[in-house]
Amino acid sequence: MAFPVTIHYDNMPGFADPHVWVWYDASVATQDDVAASGTDAFGPFFQVQAKRKDFGFKFKQGPGTSGPWEGDRLDRYYEALAVTGAGTVEPSEVWTVGGKAFVYPVQPRAPEVESAAQFIEPLPKKPGIFVPNTGALSGLGATPLADGRILFGLYQPNAARVFVMGSFNDWQRPGADNEDPSKFLECKLYRGYFGTPNTWLLVTDKAHAGDEYKFFAIGGVPRDRNRRFQKYFPDPYSRQLATNFAFNNSVITDPTTFQWNEGGFQTPDMAELILYEMSVFGFTDLNLNIPAPERGRFRGITRRIEEGYFNDLGVTALSLMPLGEVPDAQGPNTLGYSTSLFFAVERDFGTSDDLRLLVETAHRKGLAVVLDQVFNHTSNDVNPLYKMILEHPDEESDPAEGGLYFSGSTPWGNRIATEKEDVQNMLIDACKMYLTEYHVDGFRFDATNTEYMDHGFVLRLADELKKFKPGVLLVAENLPNQTDLNRSGFDGFAQWCDPFHDKMKAMLREGVFQNSNFYSTDGLGNIFFFSHDSFAAHTNNVVNYCVSHDENSIPFEVGTNPILNSGPTKDRKGRLGLISTMTAMGQPMIYMGEELNQEQERNIVTVHWPDDFDHHGFYQWGRRLIHLRRRYPGLKLRGYNPAETGQFTFIVAPWLDSPHGGSQRAIGWRSRVNAFAHEALVVLLNFENHDVTVDLELGIPGVWVKLADIDFVNDIPPEGSNGAGNSTALHTNDGRFGGFLMPSSSGFVYKWQAAG
């Protein structure tokens, strides 16, 4: 038995005589050509006598098949949810919009005359709260206003209606249990990105900081369990999620209640960075000297900052592994690279204010804070963004399609659609939010290779953030390293340097690494001259490291070579790796536990801390070495090509003659920051498993003090007791020193100290 369905159409194409073509299957006999029955404020409407509970339809000009027709992507489908005994069908009335294939069970809300920006501009803002503005002033999220009201904003280009529901209105929304329309909080639709209606806004005095909430959308979303095109979900711009993991409600936060006192801290220049990569959970989880409630949380790190651990070690920047909300429970293998929301701080680590306190404390101790952002993929398990916004109804049933925010896949999960401008806007807003509300100094971006991320976005990201905070620190993991991220060199991304890491691992384990013969003299000079021949245009473009969360520790890697698998050898190789990292041109990075030469496999985030740091030989040697890096400009040369300016000269190298290291896995250079002899340094490194004797072209006559070798570090006063009278000093009348012995797996740093 046929039943009536009214189809409304806004006739955006402007058909003079609009008809709707209805089909049930491939048979011509089951097709109908229906003219408009009339017109209302929305547009023409059509009375269809449906022959089945589901059918397809599309619009065209006039009767017959000559058209013109809407495109194939605009085929629409109706499905009856229920038929009562009286023959009443639900829904008996649907709405459609030109240019979109969605079928709406309610009349889509008409956009307001003013734009989102015009609506938001006059609202009273609170300094210290970021009001999203990338791509357009959008006001997305939940923003406390100066007059006590809350501005709610959601980007949803394909919804018919959007509501806010929360603890402040008894979670009321259409279709709720005990539905009470008087408590509904419906958003209005405004022109936002691209000048089109896609931004839903509401200002209300009913909600306050601390309240929980979600958005509820009708249309443009997958069907719920009752097969209605409606969905409620956390705010993509949530600053925080509630503690109930079953509901994952968003929480309104007000960052202005935190009173900042950073002691005048300024973000350091890239050349001053000594990065310390760390997991919030893993850094203190096994540290029994930390109170149990603080272990594995922001508060535990804050305590260690206050105690002066990082200042004693000598690093200048904390590089925190991802803080975004993830579905995984914390543990030794939980790295945090399964982000589900980009604005919400992981609940397991503490509150938003706990993170602010960490940053404030770090700044008061002179430490920069860099956050890891995962903009290439998200979790596949619990992911609020997955199909949160459908771009076409077909995406609902296609497991390969994740909706607006996704396109394709990566080895780790759904690939984020960084080629889409509206998705870019959200990710850039997330960074601006962290800069504004958490005062962080910069970001490390995970897996930015063009296979996983659109580089138009990555470069736009740099432009936007440099404009927003000119001194922002930008670090990229980009393997293999790609030159376009250098930008103009000094203003580009500092990339995790794959050539340095791979070459060092091969040299330290004395053999093949990752099926490649990096254990050779080829490219040895390149990795210490900021990989200039590989990818970098400027020293700012390089972060050198031997260990990261993604890579085995040095003693673990060395132990994979059976002939090197002994404690003393692992200790020596760990020292050679650290002295190489701290002296190579570019910015050095160590991974938590590397200062202890901890033996650990990759992708583990726990550290086994010693009871006594004062008598931990590796730690004490390492911290003194790191302080040399901080103190001496000659160990942190910067520029496009310091060799051309005379600041850097190789004096030992495989490509030189035999007296100067020819054909040996040994490297050495002279560093002259300026014309002052006191700033002159020489670095020597031997990666051979045998002694190498070389002649040194020190360049300046006089006394050269040994600041460091593989066993000891002793600076000159006031940092140490070294001086020209030390028996380990080199004396030269002509700036040359012949027959210098470099033992196997050794390293040295010398400094000119006095005239002969």
Short mmCIF file of C-alpha atoms in Angstrom, two decimals, residues 463-671:
data_model
loop_
_atom_site.label_atom_id
_atom_site.label_comp_id
_atom_site.label_asym_id
_atom_site.label_seq_id
_atom_site.Cartn_x
_atom_site.Cartn_y
_atom_site.Cartn_z
CA ASP A 463 53.45 30.85 8.73
CA GLU A 464 50.44 31.11 11.04
CA LEU A 465 52.33 30.26 14.22
CA LYS A 466 55.34 32.49 13.45
CA LYS A 467 52.92 35.36 12.92
CA PHE A 468 51.02 34.50 16.10
CA LYS A 469 54.19 34.09 18.22
CA PRO A 470 57.34 35.13 16.31
CA GLY A 471 59.71 33.20 18.58
CA VAL A 472 57.76 29.94 18.51
CA LEU A 473 59.94 26.83 18.36
CA LEU A 474 58.99 24.42 15.55
CA VAL A 475 60.39 20.89 15.39
CA ALA A 476 59.36 18.23 12.87
CA GLU A 477 59.81 14.51 12.65
CA ASN A 478 60.12 14.10 8.91
CA LEU A 479 61.75 10.88 7.79
CA PRO A 480 63.42 10.90 5.40
CA ASN A 481 64.23 14.58 5.87
CA GLN A 482 62.65 16.80 3.19
CA THR A 483 64.17 20.12 2.25
CA ASP A 484 60.96 22.14 1.80
CA LEU A 485 60.49 22.29 5.58
CA ASN A 486 63.66 24.41 5.81
CA ARG A 487 61.63 27.35 4.49
CA SER A 488 64.22 30.18 4.43
CA GLY A 489 66.57 28.25 6.68
CA PHE A 490 66.69 30.20 9.91
CA ASP A 491 62.87 30.37 10.10
CA GLY A 492 62.14 26.77 9.12
CA PHE A 493 61.49 23.62 11.07
CA ALA A 494 64.20 21.96 13.11
CA GLN A 495 63.93 18.41 11.85
CA TRP A 496 64.80 15.28 13.77
CA CYS A 497 67.92 14.35 11.82
CA ASP A 498 67.67 10.84 10.42
CA PRO A 499 71.17 10.89 8.82
CA PHE A 500 72.75 11.65 12.20
CA HIS A 501 70.79 9.01 14.09
CA ASP A 502 71.29 6.19 11.60
CA LYS A 503 74.97 6.89 11.09
CA MET A 504 75.61 7.11 14.83
CA LYS A 505 73.80 3.84 15.57
CA ALA A 506 75.90 2.07 12.93
CA MET A 507 79.11 3.60 14.23
CA LEU A 508 78.36 2.75 17.83
CA ARG A 509 77.30 -0.85 17.17
CA GLU A 510 80.14 -1.25 14.63
CA GLY A 511 78.09 -2.79 11.90
CA VAL A 512 75.07 -2.72 9.64
CA PHE A 513 72.13 -0.71 10.98
CA GLN A 514 68.60 -1.21 9.61
CA ASN A 515 69.94 -3.26 6.71
CA SER A 516 72.08 -0.39 5.45
CA ASN A 517 75.84 -0.09 5.57
CA PHE A 518 76.10 3.15 7.50
CA TYR A 519 79.22 1.73 9.17
CA SER A 520 81.55 3.38 6.71
CA THR A 521 83.43 6.62 6.29
CA ASP A 522 80.83 7.91 3.83
CA GLY A 523 78.91 10.90 5.15
CA LEU A 524 80.74 11.02 8.48
CA GLY A 525 81.61 14.68 8.10
CA ASN A 526 78.13 15.54 6.87
CA ILE A 527 76.32 14.52 10.06
CA PHE A 528 78.56 16.71 12.23
CA PHE A 529 78.25 19.65 9.84
CA PHE A 530 74.46 19.83 10.47
CA SER A 531 73.72 17.38 7.61
CA HIS A 532 74.15 20.26 5.22
CA ASP A 533 74.79 17.94 2.29
CA SER A 534 71.68 15.88 3.10
CA PHE A 535 68.86 18.35 3.65
CA ALA A 536 69.53 21.27 6.00
CA ALA A 537 69.95 24.84 4.81
CA HIS A 538 70.71 26.32 8.25
CA THR A 539 71.84 24.96 11.58
CA ASN A 540 68.35 25.78 12.89
CA ASN A 541 66.99 23.01 10.65
CA VAL A 542 68.57 20.14 12.58
CA VAL A 543 67.94 18.24 15.81
CA ASN A 544 70.63 15.62 16.40
CA TYR A 545 69.90 12.59 18.57
CA CYS A 546 71.04 9.04 19.19
CA VAL A 547 67.99 7.98 21.21
CA SER A 548 64.28 8.82 21.11
CA HIS A 549 61.03 7.13 22.08
CA ASP A 550 61.08 5.55 18.62
CA GLU A 551 64.65 4.23 18.82
CA ASN A 552 66.58 1.76 20.95
CA SER A 553 68.89 3.14 23.60
CA ILE A 554 72.60 3.03 22.79
CA PRO A 555 73.47 0.17 25.18
CA PHE A 556 70.55 -1.88 23.84
CA GLU A 557 71.63 -1.28 20.24
CA VAL A 558 75.30 -1.95 21.01
CA GLY A 559 74.27 -5.18 22.73
CA THR A 560 72.77 -6.46 19.46
CA ASN A 561 76.36 -6.90 18.29
CA PRO A 562 77.56 -9.98 20.26
CA ILE A 563 81.21 -8.93 20.35
CA LEU A 564 80.25 -5.64 22.03
CA ASN A 565 77.73 -7.03 24.50
CA SER A 566 79.48 -6.13 27.76
CA GLY A 567 78.86 -3.53 30.46
CA PRO A 568 82.11 -1.52 30.03
CA THR A 569 81.70 -1.42 26.25
CA LYS A 570 78.09 -0.24 26.50
CA ASP A 571 79.17 2.45 28.95
CA ARG A 572 81.92 3.69 26.65
CA LYS A 573 79.71 3.63 23.57
CA GLY A 574 76.99 5.52 25.46
CA ARG A 575 79.51 8.22 26.31
CA LEU A 576 80.73 8.43 22.74
CA GLY A 577 77.13 8.81 21.58
CA LEU A 578 76.40 11.59 24.06
CA ILE A 579 79.59 13.55 23.36
CA SER A 580 78.84 13.27 19.62
CA THR A 581 75.30 14.56 20.12
CA MET A 582 76.43 17.48 22.27
CA THR A 583 79.20 18.63 19.92
CA ALA A 584 77.61 18.13 16.48
CA MET A 585 76.42 21.29 14.76
CA GLY A 586 72.67 21.71 15.13
CA GLN A 587 70.48 21.28 18.22
CA PRO A 588 71.06 18.25 20.49
CA MET A 589 68.31 16.10 21.99
CA ILE A 590 68.43 13.31 24.53
CA TYR A 591 65.66 10.93 25.57
CA MET A 592 64.78 10.49 29.22
CA GLY A 593 67.08 7.90 30.77
CA GLU A 594 69.83 8.55 28.24
CA GLU A 595 71.61 10.62 30.89
CA LEU A 596 71.85 7.36 32.85
CA ASN A 597 72.81 5.28 29.78
CA GLN A 598 69.72 3.22 30.53
CA GLU A 599 69.45 0.07 28.46
CA GLN A 600 66.00 -0.02 26.95
CA GLU A 601 64.22 -1.11 23.81
CA ARG A 602 62.35 1.37 21.65
CA ASN A 603 58.76 2.42 22.47
CA ILE A 604 59.21 2.03 26.22
CA VAL A 605 58.47 5.05 28.39
CA THR A 606 59.59 4.02 31.87
CA VAL A 607 62.82 5.07 33.57
CA HIS A 608 64.56 3.13 36.33
CA TRP A 609 66.04 5.88 38.47
CA PRO A 610 69.15 5.37 40.63
CA ASP A 611 69.01 5.96 44.37
CA ASP A 612 72.22 7.99 44.29
CA PHE A 613 72.87 10.47 41.48
CA ASP A 614 75.98 11.88 43.17
CA HIS A 615 77.88 8.64 42.63
CA HIS A 616 76.37 7.70 39.28
CA GLY A 617 79.42 7.98 37.04
CA PHE A 618 77.65 8.27 33.72
CA TYR A 619 75.18 10.87 34.97
CA GLN A 620 77.85 13.08 36.56
CA TRP A 621 80.05 12.88 33.46
CA GLY A 622 77.08 13.57 31.20
CA ARG A 623 75.74 16.56 33.11
CA ARG A 624 79.17 18.23 33.05
CA LEU A 625 79.40 17.58 29.31
CA ILE A 626 75.96 19.10 28.70
CA HIS A 627 76.97 22.18 30.66
CA LEU A 628 79.95 22.60 28.35
CA ARG A 629 77.48 22.76 25.46
CA ARG A 630 75.51 25.45 27.30
CA ARG A 631 78.55 27.53 28.16
CA TYR A 632 80.63 27.65 24.99
CA PRO A 633 79.44 29.34 21.79
CA GLY A 634 81.96 27.26 19.85
CA LEU A 635 79.87 24.17 20.58
CA LYS A 636 76.71 25.75 19.16
CA LEU A 637 77.80 27.48 15.98
CA ARG A 638 74.89 28.70 13.92
CA GLY A 639 74.33 29.90 10.40
CA TYR A 640 73.91 28.86 6.79
CA ASN A 641 77.50 27.70 6.32
CA PRO A 642 79.95 28.36 9.18
CA ALA A 643 82.72 26.75 7.11
CA GLU A 644 82.48 29.53 4.53
CA THR A 645 82.74 32.18 7.25
CA GLY A 646 85.85 30.54 8.71
CA GLN A 647 84.13 29.55 11.93
CA PHE A 648 84.32 25.82 11.25
CA THR A 649 87.21 23.78 9.79
CA PHE A 650 87.62 20.02 9.61
CA ILE A 651 91.08 19.02 10.83
CA VAL A 652 90.58 15.24 11.05
CA ALA A 653 88.50 13.44 8.42
CA PRO A 654 88.46 10.32 6.26
CA TRP A 655 88.92 12.37 3.08
CA LEU A 656 92.09 14.10 4.34
CA ASP A 657 95.60 12.64 4.11
CA SER A 658 96.82 9.88 6.38
CA PRO A 659 98.32 12.12 9.12
CA HIS A 660 94.93 13.81 9.43
CA GLY A 661 92.71 10.74 9.67
CA GLY A 662 92.58 9.65 6.05
CA SER A 663 90.43 6.57 5.45
CA GLN A 664 89.64 6.29 9.18
CA ARG A 665 86.28 6.42 10.94
CA ALA A 666 87.45 9.49 12.80
CA ILE A 667 86.41 13.13 12.63
CA GLY A 668 87.61 16.37 14.16
CA TRP A 669 87.11 20.07 13.68
CA ARG A 670 88.22 23.47 14.82
CA SER A 671 85.61 25.99 15.93
#
